XYZ file of C-alpha atoms in Angstrom:
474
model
C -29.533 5.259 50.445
C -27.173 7.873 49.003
C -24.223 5.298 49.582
C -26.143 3.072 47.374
C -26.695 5.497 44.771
C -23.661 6.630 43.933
C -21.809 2.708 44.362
C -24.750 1.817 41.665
C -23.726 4.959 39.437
C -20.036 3.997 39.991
C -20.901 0.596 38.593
C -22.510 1.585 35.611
C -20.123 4.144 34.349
C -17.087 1.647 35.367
C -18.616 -1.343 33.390
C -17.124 -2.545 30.275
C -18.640 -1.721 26.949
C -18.757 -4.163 24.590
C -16.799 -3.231 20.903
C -17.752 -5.702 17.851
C -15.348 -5.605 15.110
C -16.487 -7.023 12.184
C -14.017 -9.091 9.852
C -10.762 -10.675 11.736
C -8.512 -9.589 8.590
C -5.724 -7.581 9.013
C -6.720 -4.725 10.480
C -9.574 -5.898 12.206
C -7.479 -8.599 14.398
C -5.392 -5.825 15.342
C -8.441 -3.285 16.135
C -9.404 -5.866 18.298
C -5.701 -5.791 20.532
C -6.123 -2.185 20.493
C -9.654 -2.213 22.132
C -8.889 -5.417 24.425
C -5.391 -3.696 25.615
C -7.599 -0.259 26.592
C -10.037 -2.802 29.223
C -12.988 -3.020 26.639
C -14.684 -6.650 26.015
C -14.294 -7.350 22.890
C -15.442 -10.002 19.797
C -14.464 -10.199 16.547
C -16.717 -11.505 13.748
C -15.625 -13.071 10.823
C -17.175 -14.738 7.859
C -14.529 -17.064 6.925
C -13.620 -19.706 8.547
C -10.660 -20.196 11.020
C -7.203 -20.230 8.799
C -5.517 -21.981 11.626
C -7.659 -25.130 12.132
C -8.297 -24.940 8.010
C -7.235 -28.629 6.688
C -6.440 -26.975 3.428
C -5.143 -23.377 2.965
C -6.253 -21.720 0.012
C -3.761 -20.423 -2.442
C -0.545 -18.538 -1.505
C -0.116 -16.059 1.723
C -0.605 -12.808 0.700
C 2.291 -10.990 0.654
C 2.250 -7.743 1.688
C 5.619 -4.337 2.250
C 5.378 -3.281 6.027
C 6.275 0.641 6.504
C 6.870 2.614 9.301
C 3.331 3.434 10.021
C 2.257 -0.091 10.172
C 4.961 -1.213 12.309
C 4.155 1.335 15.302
C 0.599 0.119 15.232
C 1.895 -3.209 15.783
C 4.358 -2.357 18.551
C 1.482 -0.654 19.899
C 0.361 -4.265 20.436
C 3.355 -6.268 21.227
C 3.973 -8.005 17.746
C 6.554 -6.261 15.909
C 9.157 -8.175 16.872
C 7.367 -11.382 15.792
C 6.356 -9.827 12.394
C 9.543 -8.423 11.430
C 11.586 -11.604 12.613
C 9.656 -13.443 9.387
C 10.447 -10.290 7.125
C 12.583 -9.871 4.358
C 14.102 -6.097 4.007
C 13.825 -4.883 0.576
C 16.307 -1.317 0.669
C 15.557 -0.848 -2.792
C 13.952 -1.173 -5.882
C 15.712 -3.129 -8.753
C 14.987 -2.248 -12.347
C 15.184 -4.866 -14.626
C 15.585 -3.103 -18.565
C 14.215 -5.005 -21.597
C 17.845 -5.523 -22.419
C 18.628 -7.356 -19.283
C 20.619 -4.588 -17.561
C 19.239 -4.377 -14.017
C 19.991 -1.496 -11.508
C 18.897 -0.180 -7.990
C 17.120 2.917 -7.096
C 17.226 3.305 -3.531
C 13.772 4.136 -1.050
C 15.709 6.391 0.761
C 18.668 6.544 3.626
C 20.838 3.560 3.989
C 18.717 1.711 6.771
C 15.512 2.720 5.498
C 13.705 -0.615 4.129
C 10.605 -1.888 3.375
C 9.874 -5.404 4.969
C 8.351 -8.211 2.498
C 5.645 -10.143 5.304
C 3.021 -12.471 4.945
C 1.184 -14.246 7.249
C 0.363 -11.175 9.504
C -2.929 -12.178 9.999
C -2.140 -15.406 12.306
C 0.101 -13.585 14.128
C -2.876 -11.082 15.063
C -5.459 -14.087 15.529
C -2.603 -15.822 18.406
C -1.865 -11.647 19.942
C -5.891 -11.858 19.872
C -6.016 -14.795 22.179
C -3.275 -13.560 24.772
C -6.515 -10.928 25.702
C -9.130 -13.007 28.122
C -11.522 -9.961 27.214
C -11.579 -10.981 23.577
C -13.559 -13.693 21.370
C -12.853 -14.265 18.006
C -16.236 -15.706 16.133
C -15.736 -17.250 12.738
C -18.347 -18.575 9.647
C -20.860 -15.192 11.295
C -21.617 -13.334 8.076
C -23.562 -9.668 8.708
C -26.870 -9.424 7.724
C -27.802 -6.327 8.958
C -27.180 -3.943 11.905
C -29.388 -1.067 13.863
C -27.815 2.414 13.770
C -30.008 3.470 16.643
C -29.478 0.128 19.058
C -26.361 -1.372 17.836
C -27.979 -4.786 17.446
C -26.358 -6.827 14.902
C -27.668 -10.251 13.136
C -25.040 -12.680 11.685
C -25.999 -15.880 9.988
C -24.194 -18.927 10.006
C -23.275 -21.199 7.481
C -26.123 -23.801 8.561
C -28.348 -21.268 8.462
C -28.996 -20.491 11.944
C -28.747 -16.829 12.882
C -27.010 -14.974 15.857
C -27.981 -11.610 17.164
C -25.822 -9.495 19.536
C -25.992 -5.702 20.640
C -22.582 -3.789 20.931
C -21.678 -0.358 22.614
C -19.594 -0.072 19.632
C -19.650 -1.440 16.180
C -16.364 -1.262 14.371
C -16.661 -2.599 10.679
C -13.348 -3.486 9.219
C -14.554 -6.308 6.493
C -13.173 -5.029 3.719
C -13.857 -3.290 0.368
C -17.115 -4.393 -0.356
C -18.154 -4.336 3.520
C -21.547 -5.201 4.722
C -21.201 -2.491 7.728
C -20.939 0.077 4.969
C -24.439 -0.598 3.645
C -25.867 0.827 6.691
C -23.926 3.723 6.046
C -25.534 4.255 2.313
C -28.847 4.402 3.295
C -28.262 7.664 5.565
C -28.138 11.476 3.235
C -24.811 13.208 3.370
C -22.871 10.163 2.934
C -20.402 10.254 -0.197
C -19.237 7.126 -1.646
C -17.633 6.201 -4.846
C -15.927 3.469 -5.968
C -13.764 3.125 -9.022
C -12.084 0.453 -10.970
C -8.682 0.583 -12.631
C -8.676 -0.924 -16.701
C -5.784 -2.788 -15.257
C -5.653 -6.695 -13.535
C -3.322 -8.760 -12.066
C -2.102 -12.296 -12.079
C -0.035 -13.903 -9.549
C 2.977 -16.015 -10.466
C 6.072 -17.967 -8.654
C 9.631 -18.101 -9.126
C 10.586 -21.080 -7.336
C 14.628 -21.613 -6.135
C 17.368 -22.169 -7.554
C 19.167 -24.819 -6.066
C 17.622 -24.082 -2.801
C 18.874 -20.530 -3.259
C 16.598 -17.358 -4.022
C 16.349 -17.170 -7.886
C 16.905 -13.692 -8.076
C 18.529 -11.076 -5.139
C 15.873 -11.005 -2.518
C 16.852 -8.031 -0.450
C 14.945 -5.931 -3.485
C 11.230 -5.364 -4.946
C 12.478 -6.320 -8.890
C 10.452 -4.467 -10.874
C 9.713 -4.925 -14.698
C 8.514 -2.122 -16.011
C 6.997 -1.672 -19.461
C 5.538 1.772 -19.991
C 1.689 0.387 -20.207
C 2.098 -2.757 -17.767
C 4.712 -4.360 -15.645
C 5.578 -6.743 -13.396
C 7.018 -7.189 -9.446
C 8.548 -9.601 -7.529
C 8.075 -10.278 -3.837
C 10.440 -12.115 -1.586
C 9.617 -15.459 0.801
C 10.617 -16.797 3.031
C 10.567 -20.233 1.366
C 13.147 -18.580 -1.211
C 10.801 -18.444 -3.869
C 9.552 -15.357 -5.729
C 5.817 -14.198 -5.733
C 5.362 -12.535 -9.209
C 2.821 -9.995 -10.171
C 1.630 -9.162 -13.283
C 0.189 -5.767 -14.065
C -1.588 -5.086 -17.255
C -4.894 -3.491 -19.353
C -7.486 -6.387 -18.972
C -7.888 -6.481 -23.059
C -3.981 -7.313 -23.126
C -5.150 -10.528 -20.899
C -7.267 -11.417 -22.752
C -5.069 -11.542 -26.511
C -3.082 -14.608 -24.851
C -5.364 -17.413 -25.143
C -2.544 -20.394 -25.692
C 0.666 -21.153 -23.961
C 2.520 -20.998 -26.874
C 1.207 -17.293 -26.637
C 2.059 -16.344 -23.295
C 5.881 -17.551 -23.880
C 6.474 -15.665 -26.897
C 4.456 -12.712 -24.974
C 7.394 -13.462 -22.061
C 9.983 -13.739 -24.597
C 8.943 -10.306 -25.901
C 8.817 -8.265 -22.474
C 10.226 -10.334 -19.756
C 12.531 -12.781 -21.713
C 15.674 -13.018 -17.880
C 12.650 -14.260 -16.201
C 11.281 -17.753 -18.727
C 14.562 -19.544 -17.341
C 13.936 -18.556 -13.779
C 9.954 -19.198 -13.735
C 9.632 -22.041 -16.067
C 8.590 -22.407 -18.971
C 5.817 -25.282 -18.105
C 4.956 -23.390 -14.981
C 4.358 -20.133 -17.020
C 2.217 -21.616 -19.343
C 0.168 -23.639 -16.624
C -0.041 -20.699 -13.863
C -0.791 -17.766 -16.168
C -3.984 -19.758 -16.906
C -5.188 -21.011 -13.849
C -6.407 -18.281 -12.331
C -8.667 -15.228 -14.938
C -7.229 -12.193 -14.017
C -7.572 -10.210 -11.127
C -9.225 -6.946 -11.023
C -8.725 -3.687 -8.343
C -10.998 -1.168 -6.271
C -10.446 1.886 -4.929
C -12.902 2.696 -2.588
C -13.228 6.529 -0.678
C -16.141 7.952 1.100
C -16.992 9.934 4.309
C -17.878 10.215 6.809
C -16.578 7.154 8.550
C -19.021 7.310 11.005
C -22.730 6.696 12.250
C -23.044 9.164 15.463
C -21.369 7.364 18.243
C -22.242 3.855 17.443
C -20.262 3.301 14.058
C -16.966 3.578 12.715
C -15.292 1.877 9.368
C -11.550 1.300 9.104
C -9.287 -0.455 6.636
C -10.318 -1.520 2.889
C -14.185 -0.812 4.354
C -13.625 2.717 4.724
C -10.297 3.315 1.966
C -9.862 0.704 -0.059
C -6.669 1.917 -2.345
C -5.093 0.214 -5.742
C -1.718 -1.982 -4.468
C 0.847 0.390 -6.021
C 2.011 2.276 -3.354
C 2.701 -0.428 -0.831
C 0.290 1.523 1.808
C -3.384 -0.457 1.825
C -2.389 -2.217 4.675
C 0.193 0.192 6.087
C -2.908 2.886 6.485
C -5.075 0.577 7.926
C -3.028 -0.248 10.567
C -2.168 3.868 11.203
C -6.247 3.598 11.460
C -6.305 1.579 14.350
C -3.344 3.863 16.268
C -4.896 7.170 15.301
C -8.008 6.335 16.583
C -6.079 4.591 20.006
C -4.603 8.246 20.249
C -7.997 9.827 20.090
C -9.406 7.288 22.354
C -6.637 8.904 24.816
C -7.156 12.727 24.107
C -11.176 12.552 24.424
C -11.182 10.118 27.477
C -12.885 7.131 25.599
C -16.185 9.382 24.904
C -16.882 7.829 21.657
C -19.455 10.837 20.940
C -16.493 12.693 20.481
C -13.488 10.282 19.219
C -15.853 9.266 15.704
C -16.104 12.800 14.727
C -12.897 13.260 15.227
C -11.668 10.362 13.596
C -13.645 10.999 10.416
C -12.234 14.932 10.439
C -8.895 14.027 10.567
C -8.455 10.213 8.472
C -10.269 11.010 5.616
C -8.044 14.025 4.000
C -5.009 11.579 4.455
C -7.012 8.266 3.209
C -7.907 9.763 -0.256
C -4.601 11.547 -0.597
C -3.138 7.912 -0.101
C -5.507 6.612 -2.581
C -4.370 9.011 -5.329
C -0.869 8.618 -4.613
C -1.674 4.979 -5.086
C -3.003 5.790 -8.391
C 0.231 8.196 -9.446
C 2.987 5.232 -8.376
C 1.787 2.845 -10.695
C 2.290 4.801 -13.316
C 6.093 6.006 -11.501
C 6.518 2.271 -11.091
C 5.660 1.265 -15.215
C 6.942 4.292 -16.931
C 8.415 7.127 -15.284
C 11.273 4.847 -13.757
C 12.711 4.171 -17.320
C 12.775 7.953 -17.349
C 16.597 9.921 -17.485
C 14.869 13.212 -15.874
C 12.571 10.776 -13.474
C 16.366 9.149 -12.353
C 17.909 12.386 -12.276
C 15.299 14.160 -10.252
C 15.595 11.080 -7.601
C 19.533 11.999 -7.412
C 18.679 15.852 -6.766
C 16.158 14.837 -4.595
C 18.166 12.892 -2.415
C 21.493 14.795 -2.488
C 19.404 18.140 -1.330
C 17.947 15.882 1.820
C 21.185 14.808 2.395
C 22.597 18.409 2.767
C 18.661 19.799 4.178
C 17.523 17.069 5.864
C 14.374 19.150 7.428
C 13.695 21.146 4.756
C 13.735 18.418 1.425
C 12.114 15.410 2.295
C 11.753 13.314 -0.777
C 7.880 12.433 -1.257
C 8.665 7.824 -1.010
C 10.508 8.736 2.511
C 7.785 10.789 3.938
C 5.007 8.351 3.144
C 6.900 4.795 3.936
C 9.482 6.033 6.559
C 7.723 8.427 8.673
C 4.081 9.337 9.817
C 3.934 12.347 8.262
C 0.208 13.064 7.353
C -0.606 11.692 4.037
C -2.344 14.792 2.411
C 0.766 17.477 4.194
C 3.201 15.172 2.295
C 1.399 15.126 -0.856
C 1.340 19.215 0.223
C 4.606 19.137 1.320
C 5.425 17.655 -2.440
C 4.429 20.246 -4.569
C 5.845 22.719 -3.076
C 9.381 20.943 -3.027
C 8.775 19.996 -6.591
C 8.005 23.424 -7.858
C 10.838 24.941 -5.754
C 13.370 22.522 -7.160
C 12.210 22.991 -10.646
C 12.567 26.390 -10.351
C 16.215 26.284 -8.645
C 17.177 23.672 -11.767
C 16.170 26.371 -14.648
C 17.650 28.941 -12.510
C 20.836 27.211 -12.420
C 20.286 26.058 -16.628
C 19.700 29.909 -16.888
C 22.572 31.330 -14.878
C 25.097 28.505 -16.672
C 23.892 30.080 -20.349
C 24.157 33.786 -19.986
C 27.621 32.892 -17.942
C 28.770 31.305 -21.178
C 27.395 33.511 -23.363
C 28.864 36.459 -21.627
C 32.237 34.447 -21.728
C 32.050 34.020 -25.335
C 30.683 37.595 -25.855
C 34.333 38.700 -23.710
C 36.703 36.191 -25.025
C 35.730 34.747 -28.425
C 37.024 32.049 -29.587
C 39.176 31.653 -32.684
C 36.406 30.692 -35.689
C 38.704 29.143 -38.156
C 39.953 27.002 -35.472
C 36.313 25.569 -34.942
C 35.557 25.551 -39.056
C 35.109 21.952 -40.213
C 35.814 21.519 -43.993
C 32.005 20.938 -46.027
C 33.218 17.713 -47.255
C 33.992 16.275 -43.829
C 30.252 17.088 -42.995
C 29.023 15.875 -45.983
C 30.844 12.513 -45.447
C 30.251 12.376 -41.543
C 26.331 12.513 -42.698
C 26.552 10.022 -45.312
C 27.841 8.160 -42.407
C 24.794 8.779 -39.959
C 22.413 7.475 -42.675
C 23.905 4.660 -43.961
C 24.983 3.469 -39.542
């Protein structure tokens, strides 16, 4: 009888839990390979419909900069290779001035790039499949879910609905996420939400003569002070295009006549490359687009909820990192997994504690780079500060770590690099007016010792006179 017991305890605590990850986007498809590679049955619900059997595929594949951080979650998994293999590395970013000049400003270290990917999603789907533990459910929209018994009702497109009960309930569907509703019903849960005055439209620059328009090995950036606009390598050599600007400047172009002159004004290198029929049939096919940050916390519901991606950090495009920090989600929380011995009771906590300091430092550094990326990079001081910046990790590698190589090369804590930022940036200030300082009393006290001959240095009156005439009349 004892035998029995314990070979009927043994069972229970050695049978597999079922995890149900809601929305097979990005991150979610990969949650999944994380929970199936760990033994756990897992399925994955989605509420569109299956992009692989689709007969038509809607619009462009998003396209998307890989970083460091996302590309360990997905060796984690066994698809790095795969994804990287149909990447294009950008090592820099090119500037492209109003007056056509165009220069680089590096990301970092010569070998440090950020890949241009698309299509990451299929990948996942197939690396999905390759797990016998795993079912991927499409067209299942959530209606609702039970904090207390992890029962879960989906409803399908004819109607019919589909109820399931999971050990786990993992909601990655997106910004505005369905699992998340639970989650504002409970006290002590802070959520906000905020949109940016700013949209974006989508445009392509096919090739030129089967040839990438443009160099592709860069992000080209436009920028404009109040808007500007980026450019995305393909693999298909063409360009996607996007436009950032204030909604109400939209909405002033109403004619196509209008948006050339508009192009001719602010982005006049790139009406031979785009088109000018194409610009003034794409720029109104689709109303512009508008963007969400998301934060809130916790990001979970005792031990039987936890959100992840755009559903628990939805952050502004700017910074490259919405999808990088979802995938860090899904390895964090593997890690954790390991440390705590699978006891979700204590890996949620946990995971809340630690992710949401670095998700809202990521969304406000999302926030700051747009405006780096439209104004500051037609900045002198902003140029010069990049040069010090990168000469004094050259020479201190450990100690100056420029702010763009901590976040995109490394996996260095977002909030300790947005720390570790303004403390570099007020030390170097402070060595650059000590230096300005030291250079002016040093040449005062040289002129003080040895001064110059004066008479030498007079200019006659009527050579200034006429040298000002000059300046006014020029």
């Amino acid at each position: 009888r004892t035998q029995a017991a314990m070979e009927e305890s043994t069972s229970r605590t050695t049978k597999k839990k079922l995890v149900a990850v809601v929305g097979g986007g990005l991150v979610g498809s990969l949650n999944a390979c994380f929970f199936a590679k760990r033994g756990f049955d897992v399925e994955v619900f989605e509420i569109r419909e299956d992009i692989r059997k689709a007969k038509v595929v809607r619009g462009r594949s998003i396209n998307l900069a890989l970083s460091h951080r996302g590309r360990q979650a997905l060796k984690h998994v066994g698809i790095e290779e795969k994804i990287v293999s149909q990447g294009i590395p950008m090592q820099a970013r090119m500037i492209h001035s109003l007056n056509g000049k165009q220069y680089p400003i590096p990301y970092g270290r010569k070998g440090q790039v950020s890949l241009s990917v698309n299509n990451i999603a299929t990948f996942s789907y197939y690396a999905i499949y390759s797990y016998p533990n795993t079912k991927l459910n499409f067209d299942h929209k959530l209606q609702d879910w039970s904090t207390e018994t992890g029962l879960m009702t989906f409803v399908r497109p004819d109607g019919s609905k589909v109820q399931i009960k999971a050990d786990l309930i993992v909601g990655c569907d997106g910004a505005f996420s369905a699992t998340r509703k639970q989650f504002l019903r409970r006290s002590r849960f802070n959520y906000s939400q905020t949109y940016i005055p700013h949209g974006y439209m989508e445009l392509t620059m096919p090739p030129v003569n089967g040839e990438f328009a443009m160099k592709p090995n860069y992000l080209h950036i436009w920028p404009r002070n109040t808007f500007m606009m980026i450019a995305l390598p393909n693999l298909d050599r063409t360009f996607t295009c996007t436009l950032f600007m204030p909604f109400e400047d939209f909405e002033k172009i109403t004619t196509g006549d209008e948006v050339i002159k508009f192009f001719q004004k602010y982005f006049p290198d790139t009406i031979p490359l785009i088109g000018v029929d194409a610009l003034k049939r794409d720029y109104f096919r689709l109303p512009a687009q508008a963007m969400v940050s998301v934060k809130c916390s916790p990001y979970h519901i005792d031990d039987k909820c936890v959100l992840m991606g755009d559903a628990a950090h939805a952050v502004v495009p700017f910074y490259g990192q919405g999808m990088n920090a979802g995938f860090e989600d899904c390895i964090v929380f593997d890690e954790m997994m390991e440390q705590f011995n699978e006891d979700f009771s204590a890996v949620l906590p946990e995971y809340s504690r630690v992710r949401v300091p670095d998700d809202h430092a990521i969304a406000d550094l999302a926030m700051y780079n747009y405006i780096e990326m439209r104004a500051h990079v037609n900045s002198k001081w902003f140029l010069f500060r990049k040069h010090v910046d990168n000469l004094l990790h050259f020479l201190m590698p450990k100690t100056i770590i420029p702010l763009y190589t901590m976040v995109t090369f490394t996996r260095t804590r977002y909030h300790e690099a947005v720390q570790r930022w303004h403390w570099q940036n007020k030390v170097i200030n402070r060595g650059l007016l000590m230096s300005v300082s030291g250079a002016v009393l040093g040449g005062s006290y040289l002129l003080i010792k040895s001064p110059p001959n004066i008479t030498n240095l007079l200019i006659p009156g009527e050579k200034i006179w006429s040298r000002l005439t000059e300046l006014r009349t020029s």
